[in-house]
PDB file of C-alpha atoms in Angstrom:
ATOM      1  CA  UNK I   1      14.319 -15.572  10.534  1.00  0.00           C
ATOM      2  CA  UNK I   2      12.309 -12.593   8.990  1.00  0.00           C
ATOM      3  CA  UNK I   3      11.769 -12.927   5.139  1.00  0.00           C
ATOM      4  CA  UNK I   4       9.847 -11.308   2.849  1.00  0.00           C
ATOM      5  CA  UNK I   5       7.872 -12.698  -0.296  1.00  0.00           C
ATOM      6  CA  UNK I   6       8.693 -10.369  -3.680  1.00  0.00           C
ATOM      7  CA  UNK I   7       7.473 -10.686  -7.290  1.00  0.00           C
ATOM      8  CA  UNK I   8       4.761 -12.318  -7.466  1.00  0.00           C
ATOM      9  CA  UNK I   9       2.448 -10.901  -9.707  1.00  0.00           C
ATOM     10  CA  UNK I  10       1.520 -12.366 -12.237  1.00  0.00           C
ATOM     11  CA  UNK I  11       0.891 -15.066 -10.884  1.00  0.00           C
ATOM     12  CA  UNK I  12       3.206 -17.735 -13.324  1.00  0.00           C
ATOM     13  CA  UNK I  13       6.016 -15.694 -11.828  1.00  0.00           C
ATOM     14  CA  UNK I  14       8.179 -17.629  -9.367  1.00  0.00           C
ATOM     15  CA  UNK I  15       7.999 -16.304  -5.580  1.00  0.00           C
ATOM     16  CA  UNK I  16      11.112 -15.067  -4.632  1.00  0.00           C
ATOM     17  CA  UNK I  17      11.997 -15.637  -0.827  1.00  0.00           C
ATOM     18  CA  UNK I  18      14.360 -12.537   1.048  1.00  0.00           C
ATOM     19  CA  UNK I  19      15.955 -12.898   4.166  1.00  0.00           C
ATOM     20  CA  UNK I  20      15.169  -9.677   5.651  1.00  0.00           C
ATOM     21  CA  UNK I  21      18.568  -8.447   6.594  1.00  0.00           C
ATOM     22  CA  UNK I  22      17.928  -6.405  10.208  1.00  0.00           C
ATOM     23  CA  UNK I  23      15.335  -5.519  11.940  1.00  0.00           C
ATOM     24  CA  UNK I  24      12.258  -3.338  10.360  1.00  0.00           C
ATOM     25  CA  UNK I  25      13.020   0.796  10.376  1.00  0.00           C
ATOM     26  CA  UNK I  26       9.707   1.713  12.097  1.00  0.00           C
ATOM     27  CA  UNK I  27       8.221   5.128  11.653  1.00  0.00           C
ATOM     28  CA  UNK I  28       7.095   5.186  15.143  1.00  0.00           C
ATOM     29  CA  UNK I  29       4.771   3.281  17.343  1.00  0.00           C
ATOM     30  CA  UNK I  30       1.352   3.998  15.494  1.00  0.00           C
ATOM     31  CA  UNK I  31       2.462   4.985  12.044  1.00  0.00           C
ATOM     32  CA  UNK I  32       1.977   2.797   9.347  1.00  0.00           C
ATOM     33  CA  UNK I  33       5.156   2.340   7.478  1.00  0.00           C
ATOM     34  CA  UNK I  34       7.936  -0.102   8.313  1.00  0.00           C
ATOM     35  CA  UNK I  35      11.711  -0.080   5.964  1.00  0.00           C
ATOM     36  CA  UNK I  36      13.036  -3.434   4.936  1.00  0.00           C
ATOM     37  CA  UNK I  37      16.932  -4.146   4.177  1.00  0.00           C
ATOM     38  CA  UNK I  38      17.346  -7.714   2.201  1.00  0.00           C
ATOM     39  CA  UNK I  39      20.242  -9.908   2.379  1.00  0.00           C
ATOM     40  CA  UNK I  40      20.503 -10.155  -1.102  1.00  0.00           C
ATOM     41  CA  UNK I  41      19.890  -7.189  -3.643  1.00  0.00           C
ATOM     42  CA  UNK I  42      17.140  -7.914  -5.846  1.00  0.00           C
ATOM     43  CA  UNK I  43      17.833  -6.893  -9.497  1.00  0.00           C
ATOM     44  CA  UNK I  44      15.377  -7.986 -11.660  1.00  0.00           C
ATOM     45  CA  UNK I  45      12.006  -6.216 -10.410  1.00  0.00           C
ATOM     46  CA  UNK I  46      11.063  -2.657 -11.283  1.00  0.00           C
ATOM     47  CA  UNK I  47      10.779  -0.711  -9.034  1.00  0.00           C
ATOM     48  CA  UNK I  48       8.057   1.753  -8.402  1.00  0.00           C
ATOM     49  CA  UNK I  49       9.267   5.738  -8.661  1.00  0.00           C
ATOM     50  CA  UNK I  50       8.481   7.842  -5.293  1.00  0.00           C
ATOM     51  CA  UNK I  51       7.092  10.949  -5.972  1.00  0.00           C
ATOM     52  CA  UNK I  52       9.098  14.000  -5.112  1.00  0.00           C
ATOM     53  CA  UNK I  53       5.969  15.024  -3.733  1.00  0.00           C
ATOM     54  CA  UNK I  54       6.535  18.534  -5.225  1.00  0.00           C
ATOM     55  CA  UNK I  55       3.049  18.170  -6.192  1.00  0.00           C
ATOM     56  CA  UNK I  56       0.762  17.300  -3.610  1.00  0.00           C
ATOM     57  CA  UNK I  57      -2.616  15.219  -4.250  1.00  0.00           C
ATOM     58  CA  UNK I  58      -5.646  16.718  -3.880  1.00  0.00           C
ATOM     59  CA  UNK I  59      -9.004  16.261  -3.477  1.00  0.00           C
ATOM     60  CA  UNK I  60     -10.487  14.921  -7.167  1.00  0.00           C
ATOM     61  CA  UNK I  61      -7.725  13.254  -7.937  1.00  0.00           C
ATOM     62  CA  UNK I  62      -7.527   9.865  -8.955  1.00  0.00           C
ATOM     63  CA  UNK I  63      -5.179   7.194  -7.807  1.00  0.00           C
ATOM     64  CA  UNK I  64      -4.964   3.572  -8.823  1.00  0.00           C
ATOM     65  CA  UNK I  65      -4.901   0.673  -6.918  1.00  0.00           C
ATOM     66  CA  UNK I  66      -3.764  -2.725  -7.133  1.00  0.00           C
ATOM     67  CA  UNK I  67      -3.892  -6.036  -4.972  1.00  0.00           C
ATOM     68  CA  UNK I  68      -4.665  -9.588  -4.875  1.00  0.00           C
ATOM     69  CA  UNK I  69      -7.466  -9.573  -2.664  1.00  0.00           C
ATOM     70  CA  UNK I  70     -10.703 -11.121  -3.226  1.00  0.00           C
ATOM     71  CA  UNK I  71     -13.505  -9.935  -5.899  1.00  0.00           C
ATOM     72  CA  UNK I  72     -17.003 -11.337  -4.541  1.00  0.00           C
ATOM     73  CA  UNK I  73     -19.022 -10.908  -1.251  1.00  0.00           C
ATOM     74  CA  UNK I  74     -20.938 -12.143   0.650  1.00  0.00           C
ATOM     75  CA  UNK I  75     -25.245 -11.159   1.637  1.00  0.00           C
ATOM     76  CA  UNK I  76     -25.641  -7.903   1.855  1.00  0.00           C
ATOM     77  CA  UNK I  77     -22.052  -6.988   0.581  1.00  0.00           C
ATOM     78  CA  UNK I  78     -20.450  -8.737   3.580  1.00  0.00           C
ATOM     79  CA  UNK I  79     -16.311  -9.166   3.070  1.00  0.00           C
ATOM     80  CA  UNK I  80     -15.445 -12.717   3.092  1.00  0.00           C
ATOM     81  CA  UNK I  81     -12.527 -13.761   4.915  1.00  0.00           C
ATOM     82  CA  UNK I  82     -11.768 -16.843   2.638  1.00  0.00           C
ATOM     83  CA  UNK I  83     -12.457 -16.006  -0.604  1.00  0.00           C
ATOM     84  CA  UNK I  84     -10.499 -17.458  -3.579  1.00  0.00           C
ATOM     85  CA  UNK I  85      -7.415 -15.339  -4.453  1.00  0.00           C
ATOM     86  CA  UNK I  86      -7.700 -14.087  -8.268  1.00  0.00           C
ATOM     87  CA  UNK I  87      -5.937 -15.587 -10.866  1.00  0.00           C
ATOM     88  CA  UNK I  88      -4.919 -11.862 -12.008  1.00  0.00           C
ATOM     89  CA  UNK I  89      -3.589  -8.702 -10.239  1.00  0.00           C
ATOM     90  CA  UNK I  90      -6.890  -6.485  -9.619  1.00  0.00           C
ATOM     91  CA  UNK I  91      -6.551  -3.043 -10.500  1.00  0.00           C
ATOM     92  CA  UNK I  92      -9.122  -0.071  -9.443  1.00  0.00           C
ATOM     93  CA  UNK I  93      -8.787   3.328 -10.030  1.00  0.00           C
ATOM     94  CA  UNK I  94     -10.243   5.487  -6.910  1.00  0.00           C
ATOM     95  CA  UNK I  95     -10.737   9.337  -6.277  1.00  0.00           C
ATOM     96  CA  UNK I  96      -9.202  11.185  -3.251  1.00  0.00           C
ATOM     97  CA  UNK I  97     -11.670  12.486  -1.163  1.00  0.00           C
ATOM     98  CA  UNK I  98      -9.678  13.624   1.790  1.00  0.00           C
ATOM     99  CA  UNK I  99      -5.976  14.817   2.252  1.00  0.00           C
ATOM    100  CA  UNK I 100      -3.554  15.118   4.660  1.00  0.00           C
ATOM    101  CA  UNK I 101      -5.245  13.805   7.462  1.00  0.00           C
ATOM    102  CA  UNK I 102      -3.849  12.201  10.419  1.00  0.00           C
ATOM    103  CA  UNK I 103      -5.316   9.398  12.702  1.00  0.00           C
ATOM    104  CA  UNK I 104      -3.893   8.973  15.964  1.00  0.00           C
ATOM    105  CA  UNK I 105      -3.311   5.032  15.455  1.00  0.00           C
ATOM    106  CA  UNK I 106      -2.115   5.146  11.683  1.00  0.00           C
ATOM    107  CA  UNK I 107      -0.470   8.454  11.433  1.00  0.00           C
ATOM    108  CA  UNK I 108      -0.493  10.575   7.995  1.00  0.00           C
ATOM    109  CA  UNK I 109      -3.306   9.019   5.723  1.00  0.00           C
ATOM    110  CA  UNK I 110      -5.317  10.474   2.640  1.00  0.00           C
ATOM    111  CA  UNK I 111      -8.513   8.680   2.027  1.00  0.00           C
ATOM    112  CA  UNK I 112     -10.446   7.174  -1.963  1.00  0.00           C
ATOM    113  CA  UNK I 113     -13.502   6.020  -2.779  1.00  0.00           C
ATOM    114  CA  UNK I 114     -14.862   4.761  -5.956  1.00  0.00           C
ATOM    115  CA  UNK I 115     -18.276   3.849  -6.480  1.00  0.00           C
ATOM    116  CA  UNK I 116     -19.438   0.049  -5.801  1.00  0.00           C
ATOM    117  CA  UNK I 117     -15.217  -0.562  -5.828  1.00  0.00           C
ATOM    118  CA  UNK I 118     -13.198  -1.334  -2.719  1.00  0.00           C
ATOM    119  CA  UNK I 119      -9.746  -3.067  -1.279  1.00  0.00           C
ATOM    120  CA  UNK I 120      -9.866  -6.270   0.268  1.00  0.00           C
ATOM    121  CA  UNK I 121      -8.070  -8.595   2.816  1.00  0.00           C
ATOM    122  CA  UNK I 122      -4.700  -9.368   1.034  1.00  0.00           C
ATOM    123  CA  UNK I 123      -4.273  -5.722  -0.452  1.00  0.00           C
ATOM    124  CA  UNK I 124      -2.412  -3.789   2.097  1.00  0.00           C
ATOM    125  CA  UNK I 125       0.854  -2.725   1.611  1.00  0.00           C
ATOM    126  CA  UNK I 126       0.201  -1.834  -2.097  1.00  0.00           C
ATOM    127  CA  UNK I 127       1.091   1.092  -3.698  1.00  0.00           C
ATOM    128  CA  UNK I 128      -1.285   3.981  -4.684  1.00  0.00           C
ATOM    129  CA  UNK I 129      -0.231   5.347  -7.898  1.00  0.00           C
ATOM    130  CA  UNK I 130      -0.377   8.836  -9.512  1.00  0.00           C
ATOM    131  CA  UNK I 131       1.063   9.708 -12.431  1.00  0.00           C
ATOM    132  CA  UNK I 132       3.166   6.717 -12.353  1.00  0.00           C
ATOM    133  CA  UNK I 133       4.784   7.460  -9.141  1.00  0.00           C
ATOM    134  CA  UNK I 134       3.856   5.956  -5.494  1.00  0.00           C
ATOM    135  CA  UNK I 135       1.860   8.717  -3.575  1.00  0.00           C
ATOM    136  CA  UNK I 136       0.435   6.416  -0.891  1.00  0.00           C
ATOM    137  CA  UNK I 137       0.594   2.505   0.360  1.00  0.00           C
ATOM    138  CA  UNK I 138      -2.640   0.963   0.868  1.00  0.00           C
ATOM    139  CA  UNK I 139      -2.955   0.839   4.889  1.00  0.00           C
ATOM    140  CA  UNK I 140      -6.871  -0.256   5.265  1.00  0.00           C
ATOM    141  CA  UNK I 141     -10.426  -0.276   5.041  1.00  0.00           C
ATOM    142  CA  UNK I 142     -13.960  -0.737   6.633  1.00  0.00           C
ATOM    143  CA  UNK I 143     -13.639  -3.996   8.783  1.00  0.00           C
ATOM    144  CA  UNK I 144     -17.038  -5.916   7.915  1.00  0.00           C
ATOM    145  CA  UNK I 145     -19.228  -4.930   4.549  1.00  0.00           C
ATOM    146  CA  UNK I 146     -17.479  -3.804   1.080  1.00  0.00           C
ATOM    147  CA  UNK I 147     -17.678  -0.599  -0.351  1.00  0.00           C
ATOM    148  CA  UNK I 148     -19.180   0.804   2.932  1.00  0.00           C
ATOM    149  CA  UNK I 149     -16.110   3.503   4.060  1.00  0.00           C
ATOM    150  CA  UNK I 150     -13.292   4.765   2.509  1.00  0.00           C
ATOM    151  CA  UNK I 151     -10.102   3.216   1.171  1.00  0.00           C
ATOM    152  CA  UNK I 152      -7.069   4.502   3.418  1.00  0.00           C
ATOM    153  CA  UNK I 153      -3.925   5.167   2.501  1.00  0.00           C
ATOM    154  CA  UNK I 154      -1.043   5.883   3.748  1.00  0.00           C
ATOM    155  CA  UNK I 155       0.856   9.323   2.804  1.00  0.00           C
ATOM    156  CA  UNK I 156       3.987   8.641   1.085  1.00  0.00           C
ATOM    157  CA  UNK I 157       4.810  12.097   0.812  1.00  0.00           C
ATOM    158  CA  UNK I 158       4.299  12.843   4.782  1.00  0.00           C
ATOM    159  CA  UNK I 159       7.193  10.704   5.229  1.00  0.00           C
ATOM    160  CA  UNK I 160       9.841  11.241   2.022  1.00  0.00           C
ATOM    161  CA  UNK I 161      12.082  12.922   4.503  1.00  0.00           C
ATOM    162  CA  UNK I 162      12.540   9.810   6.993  1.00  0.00           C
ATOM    163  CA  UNK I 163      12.285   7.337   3.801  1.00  0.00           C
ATOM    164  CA  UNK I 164      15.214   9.243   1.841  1.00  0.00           C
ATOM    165  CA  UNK I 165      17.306   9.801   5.750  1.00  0.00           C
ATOM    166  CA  UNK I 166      17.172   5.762   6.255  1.00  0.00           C
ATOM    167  CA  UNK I 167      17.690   4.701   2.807  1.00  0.00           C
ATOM    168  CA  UNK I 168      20.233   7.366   1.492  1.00  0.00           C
ATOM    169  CA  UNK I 169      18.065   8.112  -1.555  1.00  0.00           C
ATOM    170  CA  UNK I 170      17.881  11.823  -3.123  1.00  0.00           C
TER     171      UNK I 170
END
């Protein structure tokens, strides 16, 4: 059984358990979005607005960020793989400094920076906002030292067609 763990920021919020309903829509072998149906409708979460992506990001702009990952390293700015999980949602706001880019094994990205600011283990698959709408999902980052590469993020907007065909959304 395939479930999935919702609402549970902050953290005095009870963890809600889904029974994922059928298998995962994938985008794809190498692209890095999946579609979840739940057995049971969830009701009492907001949810985050899509763009309509009539207005693209662009380089300068600034998206925020958000994740439970860790907030220390270790020497030399080295990522630590157990770090304690924060007691509060982190939040980071972070500039676009590439768009519309594709990589072969992730598929459409954009890429942020911000200085001495970076994701961590624990943050993918959280939304990159702009303007109050989800433009991106965070996908990943440079594997061993912090604040070394660029944040990437997946392109919401490169996929609203297949997101809106699957889920019947307008």
């Amino acid at each position: 059984m395939n479930c999935a763990i919702l609402k549970v920021h902050p953290r005095t919020i009870i963890r809600y358990r889904q029974v994922v309903r059928q298998a995962p829509e994938i985008y794809g072998k190498w692209h890095d979005i999946a579609l979840l149906k739940l057995e049971t409708p969830i009701r009492d979460v907001p949810l985050g607005q899509l763009s309509s992506c009539s207005r693209r990001l662009k380089v300068g702009d600034v998206v925020q960020l958000a994740g439970e990952g860790g907030t220390t390293t270790g020497p030399n700015n080295k990522r630590l793989t157990a770090s304690a999980i924060p007691s509060h949602l982190q939040c980071v706001n972070m500039k676009v400094v590439a768009v519309s880019t594709f990589l072969q094994t992730r598929g459409h990205i954009f890429l942020t920076e911000a200085p001495n600011k970076d994701i961590c283990y624990a943050d993918a698959g959280g939304a990159a906002m702009y303007n109050g709408m989800i433009y991106g999902v965070i996908s990943f980052f440079g594997a061993d030292y912090a604040c070394q590469q660029s944040t990437v993020i997946m392109d919401v907007c490169e996929y609203l067609g297949w997101i809106k065909q699957k889920t019947g959304l307008e």
